[in-house]
């Protein structure tokens, strides 16, 4: 039969064997995880370069579009200034004579109104004298 020390040594050997087996399984799984991670990182590196190239091209096109928008905005500002100048010029050319015509027509209407009133008064006086 086995003595107490031998039984303890046998139990320790079995526990140690189970522990070593568990560590071997864990190391195998860790090795697989590391190899998969390496593959994923390699694929990511392969995909990243074209993606960055596409992004750079997009940024370049956006910059060109913004340059065109800036040019259009500058042209629009120039056009707005030109329209404002034309409006001021038209106002000064048209309003001066228009005010004069309006004043003249007001004067003519007033004189004509006074002449009619005078004619009516003369007509009444003549009727009264008769």
CSV table of C-alpha atoms in Angstrom, one decimal:
chain,number,residue,atom,x,y,z
A,1,UNK,CA,0.0,0.0,0.0
A,2,UNK,CA,0.8,3.6,-0.4
A,3,UNK,CA,2.0,5.7,2.4
A,4,UNK,CA,0.5,9.2,3.2
A,5,UNK,CA,3.5,10.9,1.6
A,6,UNK,CA,3.2,8.9,-1.6
A,7,UNK,CA,-0.5,9.6,-1.8
A,8,UNK,CA,0.2,13.3,-1.4
A,9,UNK,CA,2.9,13.1,-4.0
A,10,UNK,CA,0.5,11.3,-6.4
A,11,UNK,CA,-2.2,13.9,-5.8
A,12,UNK,CA,0.3,16.7,-6.4
A,13,UNK,CA,1.5,15.1,-9.6
A,14,UNK,CA,-2.1,14.7,-10.9
A,15,UNK,CA,-2.9,18.3,-10.0
A,16,UNK,CA,0.3,19.5,-11.6
A,17,UNK,CA,-0.5,17.4,-14.8
A,18,UNK,CA,-4.0,18.9,-14.9
A,19,UNK,CA,-2.6,22.4,-14.4
A,20,UNK,CA,0.0,21.9,-17.2
A,21,UNK,CA,-2.7,20.5,-19.5
A,22,UNK,CA,-4.9,23.6,-18.8
A,23,UNK,CA,-2.0,25.9,-19.4
A,24,UNK,CA,-1.2,24.1,-22.7
A,25,UNK,CA,-4.9,24.5,-23.9
A,26,UNK,CA,-4.8,28.2,-22.9
A,27,UNK,CA,-1.5,28.7,-24.7
A,28,UNK,CA,-2.9,27.0,-27.8
A,29,UNK,CA,-6.0,29.3,-27.8
A,30,UNK,CA,-3.8,32.3,-27.1
A,31,UNK,CA,-1.6,31.4,-30.1
A,32,UNK,CA,-4.7,31.1,-32.3
A,33,UNK,CA,-6.0,34.4,-31.1
A,34,UNK,CA,-2.7,36.1,-31.8
A,35,UNK,CA,-2.5,34.6,-35.3
A,36,UNK,CA,-6.1,35.8,-36.0
A,37,UNK,CA,-5.3,39.2,-34.7
A,38,UNK,CA,-2.2,39.4,-36.9
A,39,UNK,CA,-4.3,38.5,-39.9
A,40,UNK,CA,-6.9,41.1,-39.0
A,41,UNK,CA,-4.3,43.8,-38.6
A,42,UNK,CA,-2.7,42.8,-41.9
A,43,UNK,CA,-6.0,43.0,-43.7
A,44,UNK,CA,-6.7,46.4,-42.0
A,45,UNK,CA,-3.4,47.6,-43.2
A,46,UNK,CA,-4.2,46.5,-46.8
A,47,UNK,CA,-7.6,48.2,-46.7
A,48,UNK,CA,-6.4,51.3,-45.0
A,49,UNK,CA,-4.1,52.5,-47.8
A,50,UNK,CA,-6.8,52.6,-50.6
A,51,UNK,CA,-9.2,54.1,-48.1
A,52,UNK,CA,-6.8,56.9,-47.3
A,53,UNK,CA,-6.1,57.4,-51.0
A,54,UNK,CA,-9.8,57.8,-51.6
A,55,UNK,CA,-10.1,60.2,-48.6
A,56,UNK,CA,-7.3,62.3,-49.9
A,57,UNK,CA,-8.9,62.4,-53.4
A,58,UNK,CA,-12.2,63.4,-51.8
A,59,UNK,CA,-10.6,66.2,-49.8
A,60,UNK,CA,-8.8,67.4,-52.9
A,61,UNK,CA,-12.1,67.5,-54.9
A,62,UNK,CA,-13.8,69.3,-52.0
A,63,UNK,CA,-11.0,71.9,-51.9
A,64,UNK,CA,-11.5,72.5,-55.7
A,65,UNK,CA,-15.2,72.9,-55.2
A,66,UNK,CA,-14.7,75.3,-52.4
A,67,UNK,CA,-12.4,77.3,-54.6
A,68,UNK,CA,-15.2,77.5,-57.2
A,69,UNK,CA,-17.7,78.5,-54.6
A,70,UNK,CA,-15.3,81.2,-53.4
A,71,UNK,CA,-15.0,82.5,-57.0
A,72,UNK,CA,-18.8,82.5,-57.5
A,73,UNK,CA,-19.2,84.4,-54.2
A,74,UNK,CA,-16.7,87.0,-55.4
A,75,UNK,CA,-18.5,87.3,-58.7
A,76,UNK,CA,-21.8,87.6,-56.9
A,77,UNK,CA,-20.5,90.4,-54.7
A,78,UNK,CA,-19.2,92.3,-57.8
A,79,UNK,CA,-22.6,91.8,-59.5
A,80,UNK,CA,-24.4,93.1,-56.4
A,81,UNK,CA,-22.2,96.2,-56.4
A,82,UNK,CA,-22.9,96.8,-60.1
A,83,UNK,CA,-26.6,96.4,-59.6
A,84,UNK,CA,-26.5,98.8,-56.6
A,85,UNK,CA,-24.6,101.4,-58.8
A,86,UNK,CA,-27.0,101.0,-61.6
A,87,UNK,CA,-29.9,101.5,-59.2
A,88,UNK,CA,-28.4,104.6,-57.8
A,89,UNK,CA,-27.7,105.9,-61.3
A,90,UNK,CA,-31.2,105.1,-62.5
A,91,UNK,CA,-32.7,106.8,-59.4
A,92,UNK,CA,-30.7,109.9,-59.9
A,93,UNK,CA,-31.4,110.1,-63.7
A,94,UNK,CA,-35.1,109.3,-63.4
A,95,UNK,CA,-36.1,110.9,-60.1
A,96,UNK,CA,-34.8,114.4,-60.9
A,97,UNK,CA,-36.9,114.8,-64.1
A,98,UNK,CA,-39.8,112.9,-62.5
A,99,UNK,CA,-40.0,115.3,-59.6
A,100,UNK,CA,-39.9,118.2,-62.0
A,101,UNK,CA,-42.7,116.7,-64.1
A,102,UNK,CA,-44.7,116.0,-61.0
A,103,UNK,CA,-44.2,119.6,-59.7
A,104,UNK,CA,-45.1,121.0,-63.1
A,105,UNK,CA,-48.2,118.9,-63.4
A,106,UNK,CA,-49.2,120.0,-59.8
A,107,UNK,CA,-48.8,123.6,-60.8
A,108,UNK,CA,-50.8,123.2,-64.0
A,109,UNK,CA,-53.6,121.4,-62.1
A,110,UNK,CA,-53.7,124.1,-59.5
A,111,UNK,CA,-53.8,126.9,-62.1
A,112,UNK,CA,-56.4,125.1,-64.1
A,113,UNK,CA,-58.5,124.6,-60.9
A,114,UNK,CA,-58.2,128.3,-60.1
A,115,UNK,CA,-59.2,129.3,-63.6
A,116,UNK,CA,-62.2,127.0,-63.4
A,117,UNK,CA,-63.1,128.5,-60.1
A,118,UNK,CA,-62.7,132.0,-61.5
A,119,UNK,CA,-64.7,131.1,-64.6
A,120,UNK,CA,-67.5,129.8,-62.3
A,121,UNK,CA,-67.5,133.0,-60.2
A,122,UNK,CA,-67.6,135.2,-63.3
A,123,UNK,CA,-70.4,133.1,-64.7
A,124,UNK,CA,-72.4,133.6,-61.5
A,125,UNK,CA,-71.7,137.3,-61.4
A,126,UNK,CA,-72.9,137.7,-65.0
A,127,UNK,CA,-76.1,135.7,-64.2
A,128,UNK,CA,-76.6,137.9,-61.1
A,129,UNK,CA,-76.2,141.1,-63.1
A,130,UNK,CA,-78.8,140.2,-65.6
